Coordinates of C-alpha atoms and ligand atoms in Angstrom, one line a residue:
X1 CA 0.0 0.1 -0.1
X2 CA 1.3 3.4 -0.9
X3 CA 2.3 5.9 1.8
X4 CA -0.2 8.6 0.5
X5 CA -3.1 6.1 0.0
X6 CA -6.4 7.9 0.8
X7 CA -4.4 10.7 2.5
X8 CA -6.3 13.8 3.3
X9 CA -4.4 17.0 3.1
X10 CA -3.1 18.8 6.2
X11 CA -4.7 22.0 7.3
X12 CA -1.9 24.2 8.5
X13 CA -2.6 27.5 10.2
X14 CA 0.1 30.2 10.5
X15 CA -0.4 33.3 12.8
X16 CA 1.9 35.8 14.3
X17 CA 1.9 39.6 14.9
X18 CA 2.1 42.2 12.2
X19 CA 5.7 42.8 11.2
X20 CA 7.0 39.4 12.4
X21 CA 7.7 38.5 8.8
X22 CA 4.9 35.8 8.2
X23 CA 4.9 36.6 4.4
X24 CA 8.5 36.2 3.9
X25 CA 8.6 32.9 5.9
X26 CA 5.6 31.7 3.8
X27 CA 7.4 32.5 0.5
X28 CA 10.4 30.6 1.7
X29 CA 8.4 27.6 2.8
X30 CA 6.4 27.5 -0.5
X31 CA 9.5 27.5 -2.5
X32 CA 10.8 24.5 -0.7
X33 CA 7.3 22.9 -0.7
X34 CA 5.6 24.0 -3.8
X35 CA 3.0 21.2 -3.4
X36 CA 1.3 23.2 -0.5
X37 CA -1.7 25.2 -1.5
X38 CA -1.7 28.8 0.0
X39 CA -5.3 29.8 0.8
X40 CA -5.9 33.2 -0.8
X41 CA -8.3 34.9 1.8
X42 CA -11.1 37.3 1.0
X43 CA -10.8 40.8 2.5
X44 CA -12.8 44.0 2.6
X45 CA -9.6 46.1 3.1
X46 CA -8.1 48.1 0.2
X47 CA -5.2 46.6 -1.8
X48 CA -1.7 47.9 -0.8
X49 CA 0.8 49.0 -3.5
X50 CA 2.0 46.0 -5.4
X51 CA -0.9 43.6 -4.1
X52 CA -2.8 41.8 -6.8
X53 CA -6.4 40.7 -6.7
X54 CA -6.7 36.9 -6.6
X55 CA -3.0 36.6 -5.6
X56 CA -2.5 38.2 -2.3
X57 CA -6.1 38.5 -1.5
X58 CA -9.6 38.4 -3.1
X59 CA -10.5 42.0 -2.6
X60 CA -14.4 42.4 -2.2
X61 CA -16.8 44.9 -1.0
X62 CA -18.4 44.8 2.6
X63 CA -21.6 43.9 1.0
X64 CA -20.2 41.0 -0.9
X65 CA -18.4 39.8 2.2
X66 CA -21.5 39.9 4.3
X67 CA -23.4 37.9 1.6
X68 CA -20.6 35.2 1.9
X69 CA -21.2 35.1 5.7
X70 CA -24.9 34.8 5.3
X71 CA -24.5 32.1 2.7
X72 CA -22.2 30.0 4.9
X73 CA -19.4 30.3 2.3
X74 CA -16.6 30.9 4.9
X75 CA -14.7 28.3 7.0
X76 CA -13.9 31.2 9.3
X77 CA -13.7 35.0 9.3
X78 CA -12.7 37.9 11.6
X79 CA -12.8 41.6 11.7
X80 CA -9.4 42.9 12.3
X81 CA -8.5 46.6 12.5
X82 CA -11.8 47.6 10.9
X83 CA -11.8 45.1 7.9
X84 CA -13.1 41.7 7.3
X85 CA -10.9 38.8 6.5
X86 CA -12.1 35.3 5.8
X87 CA -11.2 31.8 4.3
X88 CA -13.3 30.2 1.6
X89 CA -14.7 27.0 2.8
X90 CA -15.1 25.4 -0.7
X91 CA -11.6 25.9 -2.0
X92 CA -10.2 24.5 1.4
X93 CA -12.5 21.5 1.3
X94 CA -11.6 20.6 -2.3
X95 CA -7.9 20.8 -1.7
X96 CA -7.9 18.7 1.5
X97 CA -10.2 16.1 -0.2
X98 CA -7.6 15.9 -3.0
X99 CA -4.9 15.1 -0.4
X100 CA -3.2 18.6 -0.9
X101 CA -1.9 20.4 2.3
X102 CA -3.3 23.9 2.8
X103 CA -1.7 26.7 4.4
X104 CA -3.9 29.7 6.0
X105 CA -2.2 32.8 7.0
X106 CA -4.7 34.1 9.6
X107 CA -5.0 36.1 12.7
X108 CA -5.7 34.6 16.1
X109 CA -9.6 34.7 16.2
X110 CA -9.9 33.0 13.0
X111 CA -7.3 30.4 14.1
X112 CA -9.4 29.7 17.1
X113 CA -12.5 29.1 15.0
X114 CA -10.5 26.8 12.7
X115 CA -9.3 24.7 15.6
X116 CA -13.0 24.4 16.8
X117 CA -14.3 23.3 13.5
X118 CA -11.2 21.2 12.5
X119 CA -9.5 19.9 15.5
X120 CA -6.8 18.2 13.5
X121 CA -5.6 21.4 12.0
X122 CA -2.0 22.1 12.8
X123 CA -1.7 25.6 14.5
X124 CA 1.6 27.3 14.3
X125 CA 2.5 30.7 15.9
X126 CA 5.4 32.7 14.6
X127 CA 7.0 35.0 17.0
X128 CA 9.8 37.6 16.6
X129 CA 13.0 37.0 18.7
X130 CA 12.0 39.9 21.0
X131 CA 9.5 42.7 21.2
X132 CA 12.6 45.1 20.6
X133 CA 13.4 43.3 17.4
X134 CA 9.7 43.6 16.3
X135 CA 9.8 47.3 16.9
X136 CA 13.0 47.6 14.8
X137 CA 11.4 45.6 12.0
X138 CA 8.3 47.8 12.0
X139 CA 10.3 50.9 12.0
X140 CA 12.5 49.5 9.2
X141 CA 9.5 49.3 6.9
X142 CA 9.2 53.0 6.8
X143 CA 5.3 52.7 6.3
X144 CA 4.0 53.8 9.7
X145 CA 4.5 56.8 12.0
X146 CA 5.5 56.3 15.7
X147 CA 1.8 56.3 16.7
X148 CA 0.9 53.6 14.3
X149 CA 4.0 51.7 15.4
X150 CA 3.0 52.0 19.0
X151 CA -0.5 50.7 18.1
X152 CA 0.9 47.7 16.1
X153 CA 3.1 46.9 19.1
X154 CA 0.2 46.9 21.5
X155 CA -1.7 44.7 19.1
X156 CA 1.4 42.3 18.8
X157 CA 1.4 41.9 22.6
X158 CA -2.3 41.2 22.6
X159 CA -1.9 38.6 19.7
X160 CA 1.1 36.9 21.4
X161 CA -1.1 36.4 24.5
X162 CA -3.0 33.7 22.4
X163 CA 0.0 31.8 21.5
X164 CA -0.6 29.0 24.2
X165 CA -3.7 27.9 22.2
X166 CA -1.2 27.0 19.2
X167 CA 0.3 23.6 18.8
X168 CA 3.8 24.9 17.8
X169 CA 5.8 28.1 18.4
X170 CA 8.4 29.1 15.9
X171 CA 10.8 32.0 16.5
X172 CA 11.5 34.1 13.4
X173 CA 15.2 34.5 14.0
X174 CA 16.1 34.0 10.4
X175 CA 13.6 33.4 7.6
X176 CA 15.5 30.3 6.5
X177 CA 15.5 28.7 9.9
X178 CA 11.9 29.5 10.7
X179 CA 10.8 28.0 7.3
X180 CA 12.9 24.9 8.0
X181 CA 11.4 24.4 11.4
X182 CA 8.0 24.6 9.9
X183 CA 8.9 22.0 7.3
X184 CA 10.1 19.7 10.2
X185 CA 6.8 20.2 12.0
X186 CA 4.9 19.2 9.0
X187 CA 7.0 16.2 8.3
X188 CA 6.5 15.0 12.0
X189 CA 2.8 15.6 11.7
X190 CA 2.7 13.4 8.6
X191 CA 4.2 10.6 10.7
X192 CA 1.5 10.5 13.3
X193 CA 0.4 7.0 14.0
X194 CA -3.2 7.8 13.4
X195 CA -2.4 9.2 9.8
X196 CA -0.3 6.0 8.9
X197 CA -1.8 3.1 10.5
X198 CA -2.6 1.6 7.0
X199 CA 1.2 1.2 6.6
X200 CA 1.4 -1.2 9.5
X201 CA -1.9 -3.0 8.8
X202 CA -0.1 -6.0 7.1
X203 CA 2.1 -6.6 10.1
X204 CA -0.3 -7.4 12.7
X205 CA -3.8 -8.6 13.3
X206 CA -5.1 -5.2 14.5
X207 CA -5.4 -6.5 18.0
X208 CA -3.0 -5.1 20.8
X209 CA -0.6 -7.3 22.8
Ligands
LIG1 P1 -3.0 42.3 6.5 O1 -4.0 43.4 6.3 O2 -1.8 42.8 7.1 O3 -2.7 41.6 5.1 O4 -3.5 41.2 7.3 C1 -4.0 41.5 8.7 C2 -4.2 40.2 9.4 O5 -5.3 39.5 8.9 C3 -3.0 39.3 9.5 O6 -2.7 38.9 10.8 C4 -3.5 38.0 8.6 O7 -2.8 37.0 9.1 C5 -4.8 38.1 8.8 N1 -5.7 37.4 7.9 C6 -5.5 37.3 6.5 N2 -6.4 36.5 5.9 C7 -7.3 36.2 6.9 C8 -8.4 35.2 6.9 O8 -8.9 34.8 5.8 N3 -8.9 35.1 8.1 C9 -8.6 35.7 9.2 N4 -9.2 35.4 10.3 N5 -7.4 36.4 9.3 C10 -6.9 36.8 8.1

């Protein structure tokens, strides 16, 4: 029997405070694991310079987003800093059923909803090496003033308070090491006994002892 027989895809959730470098770590991870499907979320926020509709996000109106909520089209959604963000249920389900691993980049409330609905999802929290380093990274972007940076740091502290709910904690010391740790987590998750019992089925009669 093949290792991947009837294998359902892994649902992987990655969260972390704004400025931690999630997108860069995700890009590194996806270049090493191009078989992972990155879930493109729906959002009501305006595109930033360089962002493409359908690539970074599916940009929709508030009316359209609220229709999607009403029609049960979202696996999870949350309101974050005044905008809606949500994950399409249909796309995720299709990929997982085909045996494809799916990666969600979502904030902490959405992650908690995913864990409730899909207890087997693997939740990974990415933290910066220190709050000082996060502050340095936010300043280095030159996109926010001091007030906005202070708000983001407060939000980061609030988000980090949720990290005990996650299965794994990865420190984004360097992008390469963070992406490598995530790959190791996924490899170990794939070796869980409950996911591979079929590999041992021929070796025993199914009874313990
Ligand atoms: P940004 O506006 O900086 O792209 O994203 C803001 C936050 O929204 C990030 O923490 C990101 O992980 C989160 N986010 C992006 N897509 C989704 C989603 O589909 N659902 C939820 N709950 N959060 C999301």
